PDB file of C-alpha atoms in Angstrom:
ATOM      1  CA  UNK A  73      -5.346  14.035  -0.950  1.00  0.00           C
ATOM      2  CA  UNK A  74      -2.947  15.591  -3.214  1.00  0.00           C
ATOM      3  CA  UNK A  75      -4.882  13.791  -6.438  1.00  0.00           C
ATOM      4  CA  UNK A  76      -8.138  14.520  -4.866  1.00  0.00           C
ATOM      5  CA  UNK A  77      -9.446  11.347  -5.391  1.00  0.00           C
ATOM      6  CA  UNK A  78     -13.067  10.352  -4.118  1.00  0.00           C
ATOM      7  CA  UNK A  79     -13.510   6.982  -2.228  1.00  0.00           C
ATOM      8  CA  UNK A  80     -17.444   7.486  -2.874  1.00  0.00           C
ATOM      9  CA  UNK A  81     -18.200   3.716  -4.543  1.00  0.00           C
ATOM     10  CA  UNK A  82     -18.355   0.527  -2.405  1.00  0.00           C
ATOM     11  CA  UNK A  83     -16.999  -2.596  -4.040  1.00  0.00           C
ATOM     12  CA  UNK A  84     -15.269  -5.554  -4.178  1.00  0.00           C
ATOM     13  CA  UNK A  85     -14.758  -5.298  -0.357  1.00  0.00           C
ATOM     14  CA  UNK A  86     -12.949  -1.296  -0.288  1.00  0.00           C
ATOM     15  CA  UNK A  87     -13.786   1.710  -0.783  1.00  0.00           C
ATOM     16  CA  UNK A  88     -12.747   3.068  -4.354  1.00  0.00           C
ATOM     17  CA  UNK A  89     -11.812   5.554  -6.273  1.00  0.00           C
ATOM     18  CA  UNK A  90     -10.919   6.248  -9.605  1.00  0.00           C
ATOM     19  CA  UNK A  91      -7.307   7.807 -10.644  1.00  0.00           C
ATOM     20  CA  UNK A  92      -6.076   8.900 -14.039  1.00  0.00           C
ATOM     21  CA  UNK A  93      -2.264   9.150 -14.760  1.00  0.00           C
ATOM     22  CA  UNK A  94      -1.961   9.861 -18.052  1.00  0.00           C
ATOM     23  CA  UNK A  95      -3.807   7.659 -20.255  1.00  0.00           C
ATOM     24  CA  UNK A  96      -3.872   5.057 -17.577  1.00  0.00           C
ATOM     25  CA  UNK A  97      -7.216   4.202 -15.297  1.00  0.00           C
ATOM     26  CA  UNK A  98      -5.547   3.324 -11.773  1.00  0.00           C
ATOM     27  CA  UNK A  99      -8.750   1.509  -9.554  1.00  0.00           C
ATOM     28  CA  UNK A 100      -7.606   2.577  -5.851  1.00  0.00           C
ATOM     29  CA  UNK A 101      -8.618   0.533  -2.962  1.00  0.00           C
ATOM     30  CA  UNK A 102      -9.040   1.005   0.293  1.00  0.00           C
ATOM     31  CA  UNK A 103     -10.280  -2.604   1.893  1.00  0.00           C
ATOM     32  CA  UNK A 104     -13.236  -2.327   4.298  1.00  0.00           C
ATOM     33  CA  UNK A 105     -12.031  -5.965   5.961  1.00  0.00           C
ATOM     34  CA  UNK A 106     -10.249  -6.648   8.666  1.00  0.00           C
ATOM     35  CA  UNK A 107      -6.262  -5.757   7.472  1.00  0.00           C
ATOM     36  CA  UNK A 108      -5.470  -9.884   7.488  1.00  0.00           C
ATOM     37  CA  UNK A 109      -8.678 -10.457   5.060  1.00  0.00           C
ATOM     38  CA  UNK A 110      -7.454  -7.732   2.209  1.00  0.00           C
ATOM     39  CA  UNK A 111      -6.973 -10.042  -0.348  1.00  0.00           C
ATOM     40  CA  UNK A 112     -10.292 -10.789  -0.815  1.00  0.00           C
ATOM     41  CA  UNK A 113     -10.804  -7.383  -2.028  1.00  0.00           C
ATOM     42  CA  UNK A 114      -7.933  -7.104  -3.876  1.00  0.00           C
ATOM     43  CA  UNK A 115      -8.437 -11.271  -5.204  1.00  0.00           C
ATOM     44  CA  UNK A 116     -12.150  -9.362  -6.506  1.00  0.00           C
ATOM     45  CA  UNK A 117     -11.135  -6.520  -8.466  1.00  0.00           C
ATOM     46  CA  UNK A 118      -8.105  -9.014  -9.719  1.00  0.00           C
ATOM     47  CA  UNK A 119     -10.442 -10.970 -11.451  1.00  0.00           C
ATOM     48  CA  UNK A 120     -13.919  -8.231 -11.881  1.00  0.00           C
ATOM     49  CA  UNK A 121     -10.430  -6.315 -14.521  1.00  0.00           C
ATOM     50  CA  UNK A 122      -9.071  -9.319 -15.422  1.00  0.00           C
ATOM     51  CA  UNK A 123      -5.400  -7.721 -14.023  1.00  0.00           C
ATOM     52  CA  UNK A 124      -2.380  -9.801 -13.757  1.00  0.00           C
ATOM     53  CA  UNK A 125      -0.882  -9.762 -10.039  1.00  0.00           C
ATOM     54  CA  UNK A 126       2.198  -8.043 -11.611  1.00  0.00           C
ATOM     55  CA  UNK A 127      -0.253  -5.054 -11.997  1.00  0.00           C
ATOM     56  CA  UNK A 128      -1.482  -4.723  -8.380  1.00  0.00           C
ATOM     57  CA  UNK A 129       0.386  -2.356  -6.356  1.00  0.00           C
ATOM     58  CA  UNK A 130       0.044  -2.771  -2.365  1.00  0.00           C
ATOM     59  CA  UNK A 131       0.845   0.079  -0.069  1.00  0.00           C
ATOM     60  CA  UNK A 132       1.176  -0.821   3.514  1.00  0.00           C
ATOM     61  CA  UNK A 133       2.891  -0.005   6.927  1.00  0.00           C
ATOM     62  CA  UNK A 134       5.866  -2.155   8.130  1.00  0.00           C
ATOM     63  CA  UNK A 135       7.318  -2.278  11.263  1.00  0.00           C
ATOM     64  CA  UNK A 136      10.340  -3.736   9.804  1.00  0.00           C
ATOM     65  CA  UNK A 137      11.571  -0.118   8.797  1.00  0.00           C
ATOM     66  CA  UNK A 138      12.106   2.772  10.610  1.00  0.00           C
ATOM     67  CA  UNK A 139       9.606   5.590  10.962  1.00  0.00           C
ATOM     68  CA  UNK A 140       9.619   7.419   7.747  1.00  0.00           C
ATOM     69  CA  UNK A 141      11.281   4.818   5.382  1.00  0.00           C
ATOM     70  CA  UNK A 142      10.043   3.958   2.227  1.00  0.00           C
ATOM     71  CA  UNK A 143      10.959   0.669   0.581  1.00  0.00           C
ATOM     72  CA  UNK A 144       9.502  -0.571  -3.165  1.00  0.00           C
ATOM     73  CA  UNK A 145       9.480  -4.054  -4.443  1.00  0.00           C
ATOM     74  CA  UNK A 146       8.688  -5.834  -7.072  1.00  0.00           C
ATOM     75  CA  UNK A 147       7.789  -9.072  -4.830  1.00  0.00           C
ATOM     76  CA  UNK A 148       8.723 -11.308  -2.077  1.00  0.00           C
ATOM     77  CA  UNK A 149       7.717 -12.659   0.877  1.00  0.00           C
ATOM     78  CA  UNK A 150       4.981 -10.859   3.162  1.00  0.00           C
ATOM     79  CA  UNK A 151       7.601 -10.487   5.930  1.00  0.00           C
ATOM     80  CA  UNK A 152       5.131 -11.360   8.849  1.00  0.00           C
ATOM     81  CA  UNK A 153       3.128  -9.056   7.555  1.00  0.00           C
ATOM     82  CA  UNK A 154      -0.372 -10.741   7.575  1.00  0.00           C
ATOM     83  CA  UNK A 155      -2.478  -7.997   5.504  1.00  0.00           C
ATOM     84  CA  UNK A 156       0.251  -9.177   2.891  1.00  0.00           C
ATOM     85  CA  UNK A 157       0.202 -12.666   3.849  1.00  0.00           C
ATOM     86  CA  UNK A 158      -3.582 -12.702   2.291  1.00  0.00           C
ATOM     87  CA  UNK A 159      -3.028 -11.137  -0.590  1.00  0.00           C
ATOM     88  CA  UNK A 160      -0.703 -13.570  -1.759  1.00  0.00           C
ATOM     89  CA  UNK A 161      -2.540 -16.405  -0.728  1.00  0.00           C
ATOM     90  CA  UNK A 162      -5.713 -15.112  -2.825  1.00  0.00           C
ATOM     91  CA  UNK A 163      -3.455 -13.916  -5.891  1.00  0.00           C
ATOM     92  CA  UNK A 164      -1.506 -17.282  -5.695  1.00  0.00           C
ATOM     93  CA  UNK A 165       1.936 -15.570  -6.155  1.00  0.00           C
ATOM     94  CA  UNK A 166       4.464 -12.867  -4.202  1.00  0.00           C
ATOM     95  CA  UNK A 167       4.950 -11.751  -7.259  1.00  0.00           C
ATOM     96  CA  UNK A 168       3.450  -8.229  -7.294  1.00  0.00           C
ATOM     97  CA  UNK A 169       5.168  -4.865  -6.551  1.00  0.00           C
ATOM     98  CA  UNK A 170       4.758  -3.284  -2.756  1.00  0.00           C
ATOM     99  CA  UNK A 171       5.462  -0.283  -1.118  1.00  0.00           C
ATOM    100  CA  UNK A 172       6.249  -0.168   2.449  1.00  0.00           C
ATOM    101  CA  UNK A 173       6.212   2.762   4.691  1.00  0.00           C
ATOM    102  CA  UNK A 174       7.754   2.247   8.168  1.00  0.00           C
ATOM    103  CA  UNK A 175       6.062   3.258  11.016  1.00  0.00           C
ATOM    104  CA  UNK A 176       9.167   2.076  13.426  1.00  0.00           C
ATOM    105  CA  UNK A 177       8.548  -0.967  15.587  1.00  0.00           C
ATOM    106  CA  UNK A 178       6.674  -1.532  18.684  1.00  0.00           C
ATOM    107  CA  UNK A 179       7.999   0.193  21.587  1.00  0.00           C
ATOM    108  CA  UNK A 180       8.864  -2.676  23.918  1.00  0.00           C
ATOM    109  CA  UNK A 181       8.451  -6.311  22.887  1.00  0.00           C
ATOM    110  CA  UNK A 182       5.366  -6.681  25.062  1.00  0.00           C
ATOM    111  CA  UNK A 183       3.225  -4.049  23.506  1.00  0.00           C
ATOM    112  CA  UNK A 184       0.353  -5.609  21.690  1.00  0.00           C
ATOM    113  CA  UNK A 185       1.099  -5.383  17.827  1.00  0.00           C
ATOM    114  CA  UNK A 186      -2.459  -4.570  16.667  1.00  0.00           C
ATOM    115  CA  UNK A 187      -2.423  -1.652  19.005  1.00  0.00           C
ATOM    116  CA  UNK A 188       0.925  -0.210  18.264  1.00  0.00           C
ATOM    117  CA  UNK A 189      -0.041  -0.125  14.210  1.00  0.00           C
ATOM    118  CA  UNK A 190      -3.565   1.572  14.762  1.00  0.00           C
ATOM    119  CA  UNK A 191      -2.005   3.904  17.716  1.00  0.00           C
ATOM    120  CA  UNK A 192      -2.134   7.505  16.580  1.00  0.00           C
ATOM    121  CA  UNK A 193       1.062   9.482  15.119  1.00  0.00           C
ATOM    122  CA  UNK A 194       2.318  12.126  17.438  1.00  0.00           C
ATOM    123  CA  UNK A 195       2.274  15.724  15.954  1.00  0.00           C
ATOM    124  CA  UNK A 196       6.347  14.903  15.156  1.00  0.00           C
ATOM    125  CA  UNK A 197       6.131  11.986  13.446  1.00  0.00           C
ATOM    126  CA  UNK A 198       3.095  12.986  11.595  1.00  0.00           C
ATOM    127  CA  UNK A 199       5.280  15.999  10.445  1.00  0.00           C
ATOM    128  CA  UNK A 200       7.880  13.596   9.659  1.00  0.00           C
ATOM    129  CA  UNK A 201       5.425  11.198   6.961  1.00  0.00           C
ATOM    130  CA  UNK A 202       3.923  14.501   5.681  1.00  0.00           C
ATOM    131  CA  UNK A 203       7.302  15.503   4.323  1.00  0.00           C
ATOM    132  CA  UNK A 204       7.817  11.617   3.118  1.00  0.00           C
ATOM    133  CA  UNK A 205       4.213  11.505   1.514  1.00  0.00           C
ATOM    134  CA  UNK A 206       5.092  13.690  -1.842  1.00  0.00           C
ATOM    135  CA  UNK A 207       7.907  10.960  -2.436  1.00  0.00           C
ATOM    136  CA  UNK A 208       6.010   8.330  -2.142  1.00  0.00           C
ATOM    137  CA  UNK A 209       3.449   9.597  -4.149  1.00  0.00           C
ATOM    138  CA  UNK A 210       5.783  10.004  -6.812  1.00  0.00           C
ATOM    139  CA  UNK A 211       7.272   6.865  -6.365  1.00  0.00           C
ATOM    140  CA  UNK A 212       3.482   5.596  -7.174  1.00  0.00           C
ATOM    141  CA  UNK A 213       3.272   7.047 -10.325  1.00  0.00           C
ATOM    142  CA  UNK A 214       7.076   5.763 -11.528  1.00  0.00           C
ATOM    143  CA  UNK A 215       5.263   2.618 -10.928  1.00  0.00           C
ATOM    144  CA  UNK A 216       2.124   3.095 -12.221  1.00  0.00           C
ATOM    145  CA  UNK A 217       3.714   4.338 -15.137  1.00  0.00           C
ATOM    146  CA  UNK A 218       5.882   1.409 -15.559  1.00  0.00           C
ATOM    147  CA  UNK A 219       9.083   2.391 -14.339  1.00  0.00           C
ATOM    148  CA  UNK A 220       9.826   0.128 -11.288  1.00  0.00           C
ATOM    149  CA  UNK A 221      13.821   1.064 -10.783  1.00  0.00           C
ATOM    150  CA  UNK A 222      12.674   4.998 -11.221  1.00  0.00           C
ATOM    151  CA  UNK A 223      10.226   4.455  -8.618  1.00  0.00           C
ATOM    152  CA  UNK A 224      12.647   2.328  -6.555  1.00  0.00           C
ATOM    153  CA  UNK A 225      15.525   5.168  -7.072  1.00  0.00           C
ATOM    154  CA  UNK A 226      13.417   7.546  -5.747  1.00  0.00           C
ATOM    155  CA  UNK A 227      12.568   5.537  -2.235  1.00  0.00           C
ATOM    156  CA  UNK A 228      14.841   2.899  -1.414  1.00  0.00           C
ATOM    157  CA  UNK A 229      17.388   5.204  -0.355  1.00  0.00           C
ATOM    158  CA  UNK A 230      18.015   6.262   3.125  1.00  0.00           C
ATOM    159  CA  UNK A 231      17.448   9.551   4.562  1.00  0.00           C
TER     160      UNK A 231
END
């Protein structure tokens, strides 16, 4: 939203949209699969742009982290998380940077999974990621920009 970017062109499995920052042409993605199949779509555009994996920023939820945490990587494991789990088997490596925001974890261990992480927000925590999305955002373009520990300065921290 704040970029006011247009996911208008189908391909490579997502919804896209273009994104300038600076000089640089960002391709954004937003997979139309199921969230366990995404890295077919991003596998697609990996090799349509000929982009090494270390180029290929993921955003995703985690249940891992609290409700309004952000957490950058450069790689690593998937966590459990299976939307990640893809992506590195179609890239072949864990090597690729991530963001994480946490949406908290399930509210008792027999809540289905799926349905906690496509529940709605309440009006409270929605206020709550609002307020966390202009950090995150910049935290985006650190990395887009090439500046990984900027981006991880700005949201790896806690509060």
């Amino acid at each position: 939203e704040q970029e006011k970017l247009r996911f208008n062109k189908l391909r490579f499995k997502a919804w896209t949209a273009e994104w300038k920052l600076g000089e640089t042409k960002v391709l954004v993605m937003k997979p139309v699969t199921f969230m366990n199949l995404s890295g077919e779509a991003v596998r697609q555009a990996v090799d349509f742009y000929k982009v090494a994996p270390d180029h290929v920023l993921v955003v995703s939820d985690d249940t891992a982290l609290a409700l309004g945490r952000l957490r950058i990587r450069k790689g690593g494991s998937a966590g459990g998380h299976n939307g990640l789990k893809n992506i590195i088997l179609h890239l072949g490596t864990d090597q690729f940077p991530r963001l994480r925001i946490g949406v908290g974890s399930k509210p008792h261990p027999d809540y289905d999974l799926a349905a906690w992480v496509l529940s709605d927000f309440s009006p409270s925590e929605l206020s709550l990621l609002s307020d966390l999305f202009p950090v995150a955002c910049l935290g985006i373009e650190c990395l887009v920009s090439g500046d990984v520990n900027k981006a991880m300065q700005l949201c790896n921290r806690k509060g």
